[in-house]
Amino acid sequence: MEQHQHIGNKSPNHSGHEHRSETVATTDMAQGFQKYTCPMHPQIIQDAPGKCPLCGMDLVPMVKQESSVGHTSHKGGIADFRKRFYVVLLLTVPVMLLSEMIQHWLIIHFSFTGSKYVLFFLSSIVFFYGGWPFLKGLVGELRAKNPGMMTLVGFAISVAYIYSTATVFGLQGMDFFWELATLILIMLLGHWIEMKSVAGASRELELLVQLLPDDAHLVHGKHIMDVKTETLKERDVILVKPGEKIPADGIITAGESYLNESMLTGESKPVEKITGDKVIAGSINGNGAIKVTVSHGAKDSYLSQVIKLVQDAQKSKSKTQLIADRAARWLTLIAIVAGIATFLVWYLSGKDLAFSVERMVTVIVICCPHALGLAVPLVVAKSTALSAQHGLLIKNRTAFENSRKITTLVFDKTGTLTVGKFEVSKIVSISPVLSENQLLKLAAALEQNSEHPIATGILQKVKDLSLSVPAAVNFNAITGKGIEAMVDGDDIKVVSPGYLQEKQIAVPIDYSAEATETVVFVLVNDQLAGYISLADSIRPESAEAIQTLHKNNIKSVLLTGDNRHVAESVANKLGMSSFFAEVLPHQKLEKIKELQDSGEYVAMTGDGVNDAPALAQADVGIAVGSGSDIAAETAGIVLVNSNPKDVVSLIQFGKTTYRKMIQNLIWATGYNIVALPLAAGVLYKMGILLSPAAGAVLMSVSTVVVAINASLLKVK
């Protein structure tokens, strides 16, 4: 069966992230094209509204003067927050020393003429420089009519700054510049740590991008020249030296080696590759030098298709994420309402303006829905990239999340539970003048121009035995029964058992065949000369996969077009729950419907064109990657390896991923139940009161906890 190389028909971008320069962004803006960016990750610039691929926040419209703020890499964004943090840290020390409250706590008195104006000046630098990312985000979110985290933080620090400034210039009350400075300091630190965590969560995708080497050795006649990988095109011949990465998908035309495909398939064992075998771009060559004929360029390579799938999956919204989005919007509204209500309650109850403003600021900061906004996207980013590395390509996020609900898993037989490749299991000659090898050579002579699986099996056996195949002429197909031709003057036929029954030719006395075997008979001049048995062997991993499913209370059903004897034999050997045999393509779909109507949540796994309708009908469609493009296009999930154990891994990983999402959502919302009342001051009379800085710490910690929890996701 032809190895599946294309996951989709669309040509993806080569890189994992589209890095736009400041110049390009500025030029585009000048031409009047509206651009959108992430308030937290200004390096993300897109042509349309949507979600930030790094953190899941809503993208906001850019303004022309802001385009120069953007960075060309995620590293630049982290560096920006780090720089702002250190600057604010240096300024926070004198701000705190000049603050009356801090001096009161430390029982010191330190002032000089104009000290309050120095305090105001230093705090202003902290506010405008350190708070700039939040102020910019506030403007962007309000323009987009989509208030979120940046709105809350920007509003909180603005209220604190304006009130404190008013006290400097005559308003009765005590400033809290020191709280403003510490609030901004902690918010910058939290975002810096968070961005590093987010970068870690998306690093797996970057590793996929880096798998493709920059250069390739192009064979041009007798000369070899180094060219850029992206310049390779179909039918180019390249040399891959020992230890080098494969630069493009293709077929080995000379040499043999062992290839490490673990980064693409999750299979740690090196795979032997010989002349005629297909290779995947990004694989690492072993000790042998090989020549490869390129089957398609870099942009259409299997690896690029995987990267595109991962990106699309990370951008796609699942039901869980939609719930999180709605919750984040509600939390934003709650924060604003709760903040204002807190201010009014305290102020109207007789507390001074400074205290009331401080409570409002703390409530608003602590209720920022940032952790909630990141809860699902971070898990999505981690899970899709990890699954791609382990041979599980998620095309449909909802299908992946729903894999935890599967109660019945339907398997196609050929190519899924079995190898999908017929191998010669027995050669029996009943002719006194023909040896087994001679009988095999005659059969091969007729089958050498056929692509039928039986022909492939016979020819492979000839190759393994290093036998020469005689020439055949005057080919003639015996409809539905076999083939005939002339070989060395003899009339040779390779036919099915049905032909013998039709011609009333008796089978040998010692003839026997396993239920799983397919038998062809060889006739020489209409005399039975012998027979060849072929079997599609069951994958060694199939039995273990079925056992694991049963341990997890998931039924396994065999669905095949093969005859009942073969189906029953395979199902019994593997210990499957049930089987359906002799099923036509349209009937496969009907069988899936029957299972669904009986209350089962059905997953279907298959590899052929005939499986596509059933894959589409199933609650979760899983295509085996070695199969057809149509099957892969129809399914929500693609298995790169034709390994049934990967199906089990998929279900288990789906459950783990969903658990991570729920854990993050619970944490992101749950801490507010405790934190919000504390921020509002409900335990004030007991001496428990959260400062704005403490609120910022809790908010930042909640976000970092969510990021760390997502980063701990593993494929079992």
Short mmCIF file of N, CA and C in Angstrom, two decimals, residues 31-129:
data_model
loop_
_atom_site.label_atom_id
_atom_site.label_comp_id
_atom_site.label_asym_id
_atom_site.label_seq_id
_atom_site.Cartn_x
_atom_site.Cartn_y
_atom_site.Cartn_z
N GLN A 31 0.04 51.84 4.11
CA GLN A 31 -0.78 51.58 2.94
C GLN A 31 -2.26 51.47 3.27
N GLY A 32 -2.59 51.60 4.53
CA GLY A 32 -3.99 51.60 4.94
C GLY A 32 -4.57 50.26 5.31
N PHE A 33 -3.70 49.21 5.43
CA PHE A 33 -4.19 47.90 5.81
C PHE A 33 -4.27 47.81 7.33
N GLN A 34 -5.42 47.45 7.86
CA GLN A 34 -5.58 47.32 9.29
C GLN A 34 -4.91 46.04 9.77
N LYS A 35 -4.05 46.18 10.75
CA LYS A 35 -3.35 45.04 11.33
C LYS A 35 -3.84 44.82 12.76
N TYR A 36 -3.70 43.59 13.22
CA TYR A 36 -4.13 43.23 14.56
C TYR A 36 -2.97 42.58 15.30
N THR A 37 -2.86 42.90 16.57
CA THR A 37 -1.76 42.36 17.36
C THR A 37 -2.25 41.91 18.72
N CYS A 38 -1.40 41.19 19.43
CA CYS A 38 -1.72 40.73 20.77
C CYS A 38 -1.23 41.77 21.78
N PRO A 39 -2.08 42.17 22.73
CA PRO A 39 -1.65 43.15 23.73
C PRO A 39 -0.44 42.69 24.53
N MET A 40 -0.33 41.38 24.73
CA MET A 40 0.76 40.86 25.52
C MET A 40 1.95 40.45 24.67
N HIS A 41 1.69 40.04 23.44
CA HIS A 41 2.75 39.60 22.54
C HIS A 41 2.74 40.45 21.28
N PRO A 42 3.35 41.64 21.33
CA PRO A 42 3.28 42.56 20.19
C PRO A 42 3.96 42.05 18.94
N GLN A 43 4.77 40.98 19.03
CA GLN A 43 5.39 40.43 17.83
C GLN A 43 4.37 39.70 16.94
N ILE A 44 3.22 39.36 17.51
CA ILE A 44 2.17 38.70 16.74
C ILE A 44 1.39 39.75 15.97
N ILE A 45 1.48 39.72 14.66
CA ILE A 45 0.78 40.67 13.80
C ILE A 45 0.03 39.88 12.73
N GLN A 46 -1.27 40.09 12.67
CA GLN A 46 -2.10 39.39 11.70
C GLN A 46 -2.99 40.38 10.95
N ASP A 47 -3.48 39.92 9.81
CA ASP A 47 -4.31 40.78 8.96
C ASP A 47 -5.77 40.84 9.39
N ALA A 48 -6.19 39.93 10.25
CA ALA A 48 -7.60 39.86 10.65
C ALA A 48 -7.72 39.62 12.15
N PRO A 49 -8.86 39.97 12.75
CA PRO A 49 -9.05 39.69 14.18
C PRO A 49 -9.00 38.20 14.44
N GLY A 50 -8.71 37.86 15.68
CA GLY A 50 -8.65 36.46 16.06
C GLY A 50 -8.01 36.32 17.42
N LYS A 51 -7.45 35.14 17.68
CA LYS A 51 -6.79 34.84 18.94
C LYS A 51 -5.29 34.82 18.75
N CYS A 52 -4.56 35.26 19.76
CA CYS A 52 -3.11 35.16 19.75
C CYS A 52 -2.72 33.69 19.79
N PRO A 53 -1.88 33.20 18.85
CA PRO A 53 -1.49 31.80 18.85
C PRO A 53 -0.60 31.41 20.02
N LEU A 54 -0.02 32.40 20.70
CA LEU A 54 0.86 32.12 21.82
C LEU A 54 0.14 32.05 23.16
N CYS A 55 -0.83 32.95 23.36
CA CYS A 55 -1.48 32.98 24.66
C CYS A 55 -2.99 32.91 24.62
N GLY A 56 -3.58 33.00 23.43
CA GLY A 56 -5.02 32.87 23.32
C GLY A 56 -5.81 34.14 23.54
N MET A 57 -5.13 35.26 23.81
CA MET A 57 -5.84 36.52 24.00
C MET A 57 -6.42 37.03 22.68
N ASP A 58 -7.48 37.82 22.78
CA ASP A 58 -8.06 38.43 21.59
C ASP A 58 -7.08 39.43 21.00
N LEU A 59 -6.87 39.38 19.68
CA LEU A 59 -6.04 40.36 19.01
C LEU A 59 -6.79 41.69 18.92
N VAL A 60 -6.06 42.78 19.02
CA VAL A 60 -6.66 44.12 18.99
C VAL A 60 -6.08 44.91 17.83
N PRO A 61 -6.83 45.92 17.33
CA PRO A 61 -6.31 46.71 16.21
C PRO A 61 -5.05 47.47 16.59
N MET A 62 -4.11 47.54 15.66
CA MET A 62 -2.91 48.33 15.86
C MET A 62 -3.16 49.76 15.39
N VAL A 63 -2.46 50.69 16.00
CA VAL A 63 -2.44 52.06 15.49
C VAL A 63 -1.08 52.30 14.90
N LYS A 64 -1.00 53.25 13.98
CA LYS A 64 0.21 53.42 13.20
C LYS A 64 1.44 53.64 14.05
N GLN A 65 1.34 54.49 15.02
CA GLN A 65 2.50 54.80 15.83
C GLN A 65 2.94 53.64 16.71
N GLU A 66 2.08 52.64 16.84
CA GLU A 66 2.43 51.51 17.69
C GLU A 66 3.19 50.43 16.95
N SER A 67 3.20 50.50 15.65
CA SER A 67 3.80 49.42 14.89
C SER A 67 5.28 49.28 15.18
N SER A 68 5.93 50.35 15.53
CA SER A 68 7.35 50.28 15.83
C SER A 68 7.65 49.60 17.16
N VAL A 69 6.64 49.40 17.94
CA VAL A 69 6.85 48.75 19.24
C VAL A 69 7.03 47.25 19.09
N GLY A 70 6.48 46.71 18.00
CA GLY A 70 6.51 45.27 17.82
C GLY A 70 7.91 44.72 17.75
N HIS A 71 8.05 43.49 18.14
CA HIS A 71 9.32 42.79 18.10
C HIS A 71 9.28 41.75 17.01
N THR A 72 10.46 41.35 16.58
CA THR A 72 10.54 40.40 15.50
C THR A 72 10.60 38.96 15.99
N SER A 73 10.59 38.78 17.27
CA SER A 73 10.63 37.42 17.80
C SER A 73 10.02 37.36 19.18
N HIS A 74 9.64 36.17 19.55
CA HIS A 74 9.10 35.98 20.90
C HIS A 74 10.14 36.33 21.95
N LYS A 75 11.41 36.05 21.62
CA LYS A 75 12.51 36.37 22.51
C LYS A 75 12.56 37.87 22.79
N GLY A 76 12.28 38.65 21.72
CA GLY A 76 12.27 40.10 21.88
C GLY A 76 11.19 40.55 22.84
N GLY A 77 10.01 39.91 22.80
CA GLY A 77 8.92 40.25 23.72
C GLY A 77 9.30 39.98 25.16
N ILE A 78 9.95 38.84 25.42
CA ILE A 78 10.40 38.49 26.76
C ILE A 78 11.46 39.50 27.23
N ALA A 79 12.38 39.84 26.34
CA ALA A 79 13.44 40.79 26.68
C ALA A 79 12.87 42.16 27.03
N ASP A 80 11.81 42.57 26.34
CA ASP A 80 11.19 43.87 26.61
C ASP A 80 10.61 43.93 28.01
N PHE A 81 9.86 42.90 28.39
CA PHE A 81 9.30 42.85 29.74
C PHE A 81 10.40 42.76 30.79
N ARG A 82 11.48 42.03 30.48
CA ARG A 82 12.60 41.92 31.42
C ARG A 82 13.25 43.29 31.64
N LYS A 83 13.49 44.02 30.56
CA LYS A 83 14.12 45.34 30.67
C LYS A 83 13.24 46.29 31.47
N ARG A 84 11.93 46.31 31.16
CA ARG A 84 11.02 47.18 31.90
C ARG A 84 10.98 46.82 33.38
N PHE A 85 11.05 45.52 33.67
CA PHE A 85 11.03 45.08 35.06
C PHE A 85 12.23 45.62 35.83
N TYR A 86 13.44 45.50 35.25
CA TYR A 86 14.64 45.94 35.96
C TYR A 86 14.66 47.46 36.15
N VAL A 87 14.20 48.20 35.15
CA VAL A 87 14.13 49.65 35.28
C VAL A 87 13.18 50.04 36.41
N VAL A 88 11.99 49.43 36.42
CA VAL A 88 11.00 49.72 37.46
C VAL A 88 11.52 49.29 38.83
N LEU A 89 12.24 48.16 38.89
CA LEU A 89 12.80 47.69 40.15
C LEU A 89 13.75 48.73 40.75
N LEU A 90 14.61 49.30 39.92
CA LEU A 90 15.55 50.34 40.39
C LEU A 90 14.81 51.57 40.89
N LEU A 91 13.74 51.95 40.24
CA LEU A 91 12.98 53.14 40.61
C LEU A 91 12.09 52.90 41.82
N THR A 92 11.66 51.63 42.00
CA THR A 92 10.75 51.31 43.11
C THR A 92 11.42 51.53 44.47
N VAL A 93 12.72 51.27 44.56
CA VAL A 93 13.43 51.43 45.84
C VAL A 93 13.33 52.87 46.36
N PRO A 94 13.73 53.90 45.57
CA PRO A 94 13.58 55.28 46.07
C PRO A 94 12.12 55.69 46.26
N VAL A 95 11.21 55.18 45.40
CA VAL A 95 9.80 55.50 45.55
C VAL A 95 9.30 55.04 46.93
N MET A 96 9.69 53.83 47.33
CA MET A 96 9.24 53.29 48.62
C MET A 96 9.87 54.06 49.79
N LEU A 97 11.16 54.44 49.65
CA LEU A 97 11.84 55.17 50.71
C LEU A 97 11.26 56.57 50.91
N LEU A 98 10.73 57.14 49.85
CA LEU A 98 10.14 58.48 49.93
C LEU A 98 8.67 58.47 50.35
N SER A 99 8.06 57.30 50.43
CA SER A 99 6.64 57.19 50.75
C SER A 99 6.42 57.27 52.26
N GLU A 100 5.45 58.10 52.67
CA GLU A 100 5.16 58.31 54.09
C GLU A 100 4.78 57.00 54.77
N MET A 101 3.97 56.19 54.11
CA MET A 101 3.51 54.95 54.70
C MET A 101 4.68 54.02 55.02
N ILE A 102 5.60 53.85 54.06
CA ILE A 102 6.76 52.99 54.27
C ILE A 102 7.63 53.52 55.41
N GLN A 103 7.83 54.83 55.44
CA GLN A 103 8.61 55.44 56.51
C GLN A 103 7.96 55.21 57.87
N HIS A 104 6.63 55.28 57.90
CA HIS A 104 5.89 55.03 59.13
C HIS A 104 6.10 53.61 59.61
N TRP A 105 6.04 52.66 58.68
CA TRP A 105 6.23 51.24 59.04
C TRP A 105 7.64 50.97 59.52
N LEU A 106 8.62 51.63 58.90
CA LEU A 106 10.02 51.43 59.25
C LEU A 106 10.47 52.32 60.41
N ILE A 107 9.56 53.14 60.88
CA ILE A 107 9.84 54.09 61.99
C ILE A 107 11.05 54.95 61.64
N ILE A 108 11.02 55.52 60.46
CA ILE A 108 12.06 56.46 60.04
C ILE A 108 11.38 57.69 59.46
N HIS A 109 12.14 58.77 59.40
CA HIS A 109 11.62 59.98 58.76
C HIS A 109 12.69 60.52 57.82
N PHE A 110 12.33 60.57 56.57
CA PHE A 110 13.29 61.01 55.57
C PHE A 110 12.57 61.89 54.55
N SER A 111 12.90 63.20 54.56
CA SER A 111 12.30 64.11 53.60
C SER A 111 13.22 65.31 53.36
N PHE A 112 12.96 65.97 52.28
CA PHE A 112 13.72 67.17 51.95
C PHE A 112 12.81 68.06 51.11
N THR A 113 13.24 69.27 50.90
CA THR A 113 12.45 70.22 50.14
C THR A 113 12.20 69.67 48.73
N GLY A 114 10.94 69.56 48.39
CA GLY A 114 10.57 69.06 47.07
C GLY A 114 10.57 67.56 46.95
N SER A 115 10.67 66.85 48.11
CA SER A 115 10.74 65.38 48.06
C SER A 115 9.48 64.78 47.45
N LYS A 116 8.31 65.40 47.76
CA LYS A 116 7.08 64.84 47.20
C LYS A 116 7.04 64.96 45.68
N TYR A 117 7.72 66.01 45.13
CA TYR A 117 7.75 66.17 43.68
C TYR A 117 8.73 65.18 43.03
N VAL A 118 9.81 64.88 43.77
CA VAL A 118 10.73 63.83 43.30
C VAL A 118 10.01 62.49 43.27
N LEU A 119 9.24 62.23 44.35
CA LEU A 119 8.43 61.01 44.41
C LEU A 119 7.46 60.94 43.24
N PHE A 120 6.80 62.07 42.96
CA PHE A 120 5.87 62.14 41.84
C PHE A 120 6.58 61.88 40.51
N PHE A 121 7.78 62.49 40.35
CA PHE A 121 8.53 62.34 39.10
C PHE A 121 8.95 60.88 38.87
N LEU A 122 9.50 60.24 39.90
CA LEU A 122 9.93 58.84 39.78
C LEU A 122 8.74 57.91 39.54
N SER A 123 7.64 58.18 40.23
CA SER A 123 6.43 57.36 40.06
C SER A 123 5.84 57.53 38.66
N SER A 124 5.96 58.72 38.12
CA SER A 124 5.47 58.98 36.76
C SER A 124 6.24 58.16 35.74
N ILE A 125 7.58 58.05 35.94
CA ILE A 125 8.39 57.22 35.04
C ILE A 125 7.94 55.76 35.14
N VAL A 126 7.73 55.31 36.39
CA VAL A 126 7.26 53.94 36.61
C VAL A 126 5.92 53.71 35.90
N PHE A 127 5.02 54.69 36.06
CA PHE A 127 3.68 54.55 35.48
C PHE A 127 3.72 54.51 33.96
N PHE A 128 4.41 55.46 33.34
CA PHE A 128 4.38 55.57 31.89
C PHE A 128 5.30 54.56 31.20
N TYR A 129 6.47 54.32 31.80
CA TYR A 129 7.39 53.36 31.17
C TYR A 129 7.03 51.92 31.54
#
